[in-house]
């Protein structure tokens, strides 16, 4: 932990130190209090979730970063001193603005995306549901249990997983997508291959979910743009086979923020407008435990990009690092805790294996979040 160190603020001069800083600053909403319950907070991306403070972060030379938390009430005075009035107003506008509907879904609420892996070797559920009928039946149950989106994948990105040909990937996912889409359900295709994107869209997929941020295949950007469909851009450092070997960042949260901003701008240049883009920091993809935890504790920073956020923590190995007894199917508690944390940060979509448990957890959290 502690790539971003909170500064000890002993005097107004310490606070002014941030105001005098000339390099880029980053702004992470914090101090979450439901906006609907307290009009002194500001809404996170137009939702009921609210924030009462901003963590202001600057990079340190040589790596890492330092930050200070400023209650919103103190922000105005600080902004006047910093000469960043326009910048902060623009940041607050982006943090607060309600997002347009995404794939027809209202982005003021938090949606659960159910994971269907049509693979024989996925790390946490592989082999359990690997036929079309079983996959469709499981997806239908998830929808019944409250999932708004079904994410269908045909290639495991687990380190050491067997590679599959594009044809095989298509053969696995297309029948499942076709069946679910024909019943009117919202399906995302989890793939890094442009040929699979095309086949999935033809079969009725509504969203392209690419763990390589549309960089993994040179045709992906063009295929995604031409499809007119919304996309999910995820951050990954390295390649699935080797990404966990020795991941390194200057500051994971800020580097990933910059990466996603750069990808959003590339998409816009290719004709994919911001309202078609959802971003995802890619928990577990080329990240150590502390990188993952830093990201989870500052998820709301990504609202500054102006796009809906998707979070995927379900059964991931960072939970097993915290609780080494827990193999993937024993990580429900950690999956729920991290999903509720995502909800608190105002993320709009949460990608999970355990749909009814997550839906229940978020409903209970929403009903008890009165200060
Ligand atoms: C994610 C994903 C994720 C998005 C996988 C697993 C590995 N897509 N595909 N975000 N993870 N957008 O489920 O553990 O976190 S596959």
PDB file of C-alpha atoms in Angstrom, residues 194-348:
ATOM      1  CA  UNK A 194     -11.664  -8.392 -33.532  1.00  0.00           C
ATOM      2  CA  UNK A 195     -13.032 -11.430 -35.400  1.00  0.00           C
ATOM      3  CA  UNK A 196     -14.839 -12.568 -32.254  1.00  0.00           C
ATOM      4  CA  UNK A 197     -16.239  -9.051 -31.744  1.00  0.00           C
ATOM      5  CA  UNK A 198     -17.674  -9.109 -35.264  1.00  0.00           C
ATOM      6  CA  UNK A 199     -19.230 -12.557 -34.867  1.00  0.00           C
ATOM      7  CA  UNK A 200     -20.624 -11.671 -31.446  1.00  0.00           C
ATOM      8  CA  UNK A 201     -22.197  -8.451 -32.706  1.00  0.00           C
ATOM      9  CA  UNK A 202     -23.722 -10.267 -35.638  1.00  0.00           C
ATOM     10  CA  UNK A 203     -25.209 -12.695 -33.089  1.00  0.00           C
ATOM     11  CA  UNK A 204     -26.740  -9.811 -31.127  1.00  0.00           C
ATOM     12  CA  UNK A 205     -24.154  -8.722 -28.542  1.00  0.00           C
ATOM     13  CA  UNK A 206     -24.893  -5.189 -27.303  1.00  0.00           C
ATOM     14  CA  UNK A 207     -21.515  -4.325 -25.705  1.00  0.00           C
ATOM     15  CA  UNK A 208     -17.863  -5.036 -26.541  1.00  0.00           C
ATOM     16  CA  UNK A 209     -15.838  -5.772 -23.396  1.00  0.00           C
ATOM     17  CA  UNK A 210     -12.122  -5.816 -24.178  1.00  0.00           C
ATOM     18  CA  UNK A 211      -9.518  -6.467 -21.465  1.00  0.00           C
ATOM     19  CA  UNK A 212      -6.887  -4.932 -23.760  1.00  0.00           C
ATOM     20  CA  UNK A 213      -8.679  -1.576 -24.133  1.00  0.00           C
ATOM     21  CA  UNK A 214      -9.062  -2.199 -27.898  1.00  0.00           C
ATOM     22  CA  UNK A 215      -5.281  -2.503 -28.256  1.00  0.00           C
ATOM     23  CA  UNK A 216      -4.949  -6.286 -28.388  1.00  0.00           C
ATOM     24  CA  UNK A 217      -5.838  -6.689 -32.051  1.00  0.00           C
ATOM     25  CA  UNK A 218      -5.025  -4.061 -34.651  1.00  0.00           C
ATOM     26  CA  UNK A 219      -8.540  -4.280 -36.130  1.00  0.00           C
ATOM     27  CA  UNK A 220     -10.422  -3.947 -32.838  1.00  0.00           C
ATOM     28  CA  UNK A 221     -10.738  -0.177 -32.786  1.00  0.00           C
ATOM     29  CA  UNK A 222     -12.090  -0.079 -36.323  1.00  0.00           C
ATOM     30  CA  UNK A 223     -14.501  -2.980 -35.710  1.00  0.00           C
ATOM     31  CA  UNK A 224     -15.767  -1.411 -32.495  1.00  0.00           C
ATOM     32  CA  UNK A 225     -16.205   1.997 -34.122  1.00  0.00           C
ATOM     33  CA  UNK A 226     -18.063   0.553 -37.119  1.00  0.00           C
ATOM     34  CA  UNK A 227     -20.339  -1.555 -34.912  1.00  0.00           C
ATOM     35  CA  UNK A 228     -21.856   1.533 -33.280  1.00  0.00           C
ATOM     36  CA  UNK A 229     -21.938  -0.469 -30.013  1.00  0.00           C
ATOM     37  CA  UNK A 230     -20.782   0.689 -26.602  1.00  0.00           C
ATOM     38  CA  UNK A 231     -17.379  -0.544 -25.431  1.00  0.00           C
ATOM     39  CA  UNK A 232     -15.700  -1.343 -22.128  1.00  0.00           C
ATOM     40  CA  UNK A 233     -12.043  -0.329 -22.062  1.00  0.00           C
ATOM     41  CA  UNK A 234     -10.099  -2.189 -19.400  1.00  0.00           C
ATOM     42  CA  UNK A 235      -6.547  -1.514 -18.285  1.00  0.00           C
ATOM     43  CA  UNK A 236      -4.074  -4.387 -18.296  1.00  0.00           C
ATOM     44  CA  UNK A 237      -0.317  -4.174 -17.885  1.00  0.00           C
ATOM     45  CA  UNK A 238       1.459  -6.778 -20.020  1.00  0.00           C
ATOM     46  CA  UNK A 239      -0.004 -10.004 -21.380  1.00  0.00           C
ATOM     47  CA  UNK A 240      -2.196 -12.512 -19.518  1.00  0.00           C
ATOM     48  CA  UNK A 241       0.510 -15.190 -19.491  1.00  0.00           C
ATOM     49  CA  UNK A 242       3.157 -13.042 -17.805  1.00  0.00           C
ATOM     50  CA  UNK A 243       1.371  -9.981 -16.432  1.00  0.00           C
ATOM     51  CA  UNK A 244       1.685 -11.027 -12.795  1.00  0.00           C
ATOM     52  CA  UNK A 245       5.452 -11.628 -12.976  1.00  0.00           C
ATOM     53  CA  UNK A 246       6.617  -8.189 -11.837  1.00  0.00           C
ATOM     54  CA  UNK A 247       4.086  -5.418 -12.431  1.00  0.00           C
ATOM     55  CA  UNK A 248       5.520  -1.934 -11.954  1.00  0.00           C
ATOM     56  CA  UNK A 249       4.054   1.563 -11.964  1.00  0.00           C
ATOM     57  CA  UNK A 250       5.201   5.049 -11.020  1.00  0.00           C
ATOM     58  CA  UNK A 251       1.882   5.262  -9.227  1.00  0.00           C
ATOM     59  CA  UNK A 252      -0.684   2.643 -10.230  1.00  0.00           C
ATOM     60  CA  UNK A 253      -3.825   4.743  -9.702  1.00  0.00           C
ATOM     61  CA  UNK A 254      -2.488   7.761 -11.583  1.00  0.00           C
ATOM     62  CA  UNK A 255      -0.771   5.767 -14.337  1.00  0.00           C
ATOM     63  CA  UNK A 256      -4.001   3.838 -14.979  1.00  0.00           C
ATOM     64  CA  UNK A 257      -6.016   7.068 -14.949  1.00  0.00           C
ATOM     65  CA  UNK A 258      -3.675   8.523 -17.586  1.00  0.00           C
ATOM     66  CA  UNK A 259      -3.786   5.315 -19.634  1.00  0.00           C
ATOM     67  CA  UNK A 260      -7.592   5.247 -19.674  1.00  0.00           C
ATOM     68  CA  UNK A 261      -7.764   8.942 -20.592  1.00  0.00           C
ATOM     69  CA  UNK A 262      -5.406   8.249 -23.475  1.00  0.00           C
ATOM     70  CA  UNK A 263      -7.538   5.300 -24.646  1.00  0.00           C
ATOM     71  CA  UNK A 264     -10.750   7.358 -24.422  1.00  0.00           C
ATOM     72  CA  UNK A 265      -9.121  10.015 -26.606  1.00  0.00           C
ATOM     73  CA  UNK A 266      -7.990   7.375 -29.128  1.00  0.00           C
ATOM     74  CA  UNK A 267     -11.537   6.027 -29.256  1.00  0.00           C
ATOM     75  CA  UNK A 268     -12.941   9.499 -29.802  1.00  0.00           C
ATOM     76  CA  UNK A 269     -10.511  10.039 -32.682  1.00  0.00           C
ATOM     77  CA  UNK A 270     -11.669   6.735 -34.172  1.00  0.00           C
ATOM     78  CA  UNK A 271     -15.313   7.810 -33.964  1.00  0.00           C
ATOM     79  CA  UNK A 272     -16.360   6.193 -30.663  1.00  0.00           C
ATOM     80  CA  UNK A 273     -17.937   8.993 -28.659  1.00  0.00           C
ATOM     81  CA  UNK A 274     -17.486   9.236 -24.895  1.00  0.00           C
ATOM     82  CA  UNK A 275     -21.097   8.257 -24.214  1.00  0.00           C
ATOM     83  CA  UNK A 276     -20.337   4.856 -25.770  1.00  0.00           C
ATOM     84  CA  UNK A 277     -17.355   4.237 -23.474  1.00  0.00           C
ATOM     85  CA  UNK A 278     -17.198   2.566 -20.073  1.00  0.00           C
ATOM     86  CA  UNK A 279     -13.841   2.286 -18.311  1.00  0.00           C
ATOM     87  CA  UNK A 280     -12.440  -0.348 -15.984  1.00  0.00           C
ATOM     88  CA  UNK A 281      -9.183  -0.218 -13.982  1.00  0.00           C
ATOM     89  CA  UNK A 282      -8.694  -3.973 -14.535  1.00  0.00           C
ATOM     90  CA  UNK A 283      -8.304  -5.391 -11.034  1.00  0.00           C
ATOM     91  CA  UNK A 284      -5.801  -8.262 -11.089  1.00  0.00           C
ATOM     92  CA  UNK A 285      -4.483  -7.624 -14.594  1.00  0.00           C
ATOM     93  CA  UNK A 286      -0.773  -6.872 -14.167  1.00  0.00           C
ATOM     94  CA  UNK A 287      -1.168  -5.649 -10.574  1.00  0.00           C
ATOM     95  CA  UNK A 288       0.250  -6.590  -7.182  1.00  0.00           C
ATOM     96  CA  UNK A 289      -1.964  -6.809  -4.114  1.00  0.00           C
ATOM     97  CA  UNK A 290      -1.056  -3.269  -3.128  1.00  0.00           C
ATOM     98  CA  UNK A 291      -1.769  -1.930  -6.627  1.00  0.00           C
ATOM     99  CA  UNK A 292      -5.209  -3.563  -6.460  1.00  0.00           C
ATOM    100  CA  UNK A 293      -5.918  -2.167  -2.999  1.00  0.00           C
ATOM    101  CA  UNK A 294      -4.823   1.345  -3.957  1.00  0.00           C
ATOM    102  CA  UNK A 295      -7.185   1.164  -6.929  1.00  0.00           C
ATOM    103  CA  UNK A 296     -10.078  -0.110  -4.827  1.00  0.00           C
ATOM    104  CA  UNK A 297      -9.599   2.648  -2.264  1.00  0.00           C
ATOM    105  CA  UNK A 298      -9.629   5.365  -4.946  1.00  0.00           C
ATOM    106  CA  UNK A 299     -12.084   4.043  -7.526  1.00  0.00           C
ATOM    107  CA  UNK A 300     -14.055   7.286  -7.551  1.00  0.00           C
ATOM    108  CA  UNK A 301     -11.100   9.097  -9.126  1.00  0.00           C
ATOM    109  CA  UNK A 302     -12.119   7.459 -12.411  1.00  0.00           C
ATOM    110  CA  UNK A 303     -15.395   9.424 -12.457  1.00  0.00           C
ATOM    111  CA  UNK A 304     -13.132  12.307 -13.492  1.00  0.00           C
ATOM    112  CA  UNK A 305     -12.908  10.646 -16.923  1.00  0.00           C
ATOM    113  CA  UNK A 306     -16.600  11.331 -17.472  1.00  0.00           C
ATOM    114  CA  UNK A 307     -17.542   7.736 -18.359  1.00  0.00           C
ATOM    115  CA  UNK A 308     -19.375   4.979 -16.504  1.00  0.00           C
ATOM    116  CA  UNK A 309     -17.073   2.700 -14.488  1.00  0.00           C
ATOM    117  CA  UNK A 310     -17.121  -1.085 -14.404  1.00  0.00           C
ATOM    118  CA  UNK A 311     -15.487  -3.002 -11.564  1.00  0.00           C
ATOM    119  CA  UNK A 312     -14.448  -6.657 -11.746  1.00  0.00           C
ATOM    120  CA  UNK A 313     -13.212  -8.165  -8.475  1.00  0.00           C
ATOM    121  CA  UNK A 314     -15.287 -11.345  -8.298  1.00  0.00           C
ATOM    122  CA  UNK A 315     -13.326 -14.309  -6.826  1.00  0.00           C
ATOM    123  CA  UNK A 316     -10.038 -12.740  -7.918  1.00  0.00           C
ATOM    124  CA  UNK A 317      -6.691 -13.732  -6.498  1.00  0.00           C
ATOM    125  CA  UNK A 318      -6.185 -10.518  -4.508  1.00  0.00           C
ATOM    126  CA  UNK A 319      -8.889 -11.913  -2.195  1.00  0.00           C
ATOM    127  CA  UNK A 320      -6.859 -15.114  -1.902  1.00  0.00           C
ATOM    128  CA  UNK A 321      -3.781 -13.051  -1.033  1.00  0.00           C
ATOM    129  CA  UNK A 322      -5.652 -11.472   1.865  1.00  0.00           C
ATOM    130  CA  UNK A 323      -7.199 -14.798   2.879  1.00  0.00           C
ATOM    131  CA  UNK A 324      -4.789 -17.513   1.721  1.00  0.00           C
ATOM    132  CA  UNK A 325      -7.167 -20.280   2.827  1.00  0.00           C
ATOM    133  CA  UNK A 326      -9.688 -19.226   0.205  1.00  0.00           C
ATOM    134  CA  UNK A 327      -9.515 -20.911  -3.151  1.00  0.00           C
ATOM    135  CA  UNK A 328     -11.560 -19.188  -5.915  1.00  0.00           C
ATOM    136  CA  UNK A 329     -14.922 -20.677  -4.962  1.00  0.00           C
ATOM    137  CA  UNK A 330     -14.460 -19.662  -1.325  1.00  0.00           C
ATOM    138  CA  UNK A 331     -14.064 -15.963  -2.069  1.00  0.00           C
ATOM    139  CA  UNK A 332     -17.705 -14.886  -1.864  1.00  0.00           C
ATOM    140  CA  UNK A 333     -17.184 -12.771   1.253  1.00  0.00           C
ATOM    141  CA  UNK A 334     -14.299 -10.863  -0.298  1.00  0.00           C
ATOM    142  CA  UNK A 335     -16.150 -10.527  -3.607  1.00  0.00           C
ATOM    143  CA  UNK A 336     -19.163  -9.013  -1.837  1.00  0.00           C
ATOM    144  CA  UNK A 337     -17.035  -6.671   0.286  1.00  0.00           C
ATOM    145  CA  UNK A 338     -15.264  -5.346  -2.784  1.00  0.00           C
ATOM    146  CA  UNK A 339     -18.538  -5.026  -4.729  1.00  0.00           C
ATOM    147  CA  UNK A 340     -20.091  -2.962  -1.923  1.00  0.00           C
ATOM    148  CA  UNK A 341     -16.946  -0.831  -1.870  1.00  0.00           C
ATOM    149  CA  UNK A 342     -17.405  -0.267  -5.606  1.00  0.00           C
ATOM    150  CA  UNK A 343     -21.040   0.697  -5.065  1.00  0.00           C
ATOM    151  CA  UNK A 344     -19.944   3.226  -2.378  1.00  0.00           C
ATOM    152  CA  UNK A 345     -17.595   4.768  -4.932  1.00  0.00           C
ATOM    153  CA  UNK A 346     -20.520   5.119  -7.348  1.00  0.00           C
ATOM    154  CA  UNK A 347     -19.417   2.567  -9.961  1.00  0.00           C
ATOM    155  CA  UNK A 348     -22.202   1.891 -12.415  1.00  0.00           C
TER     156      UNK A 348
END
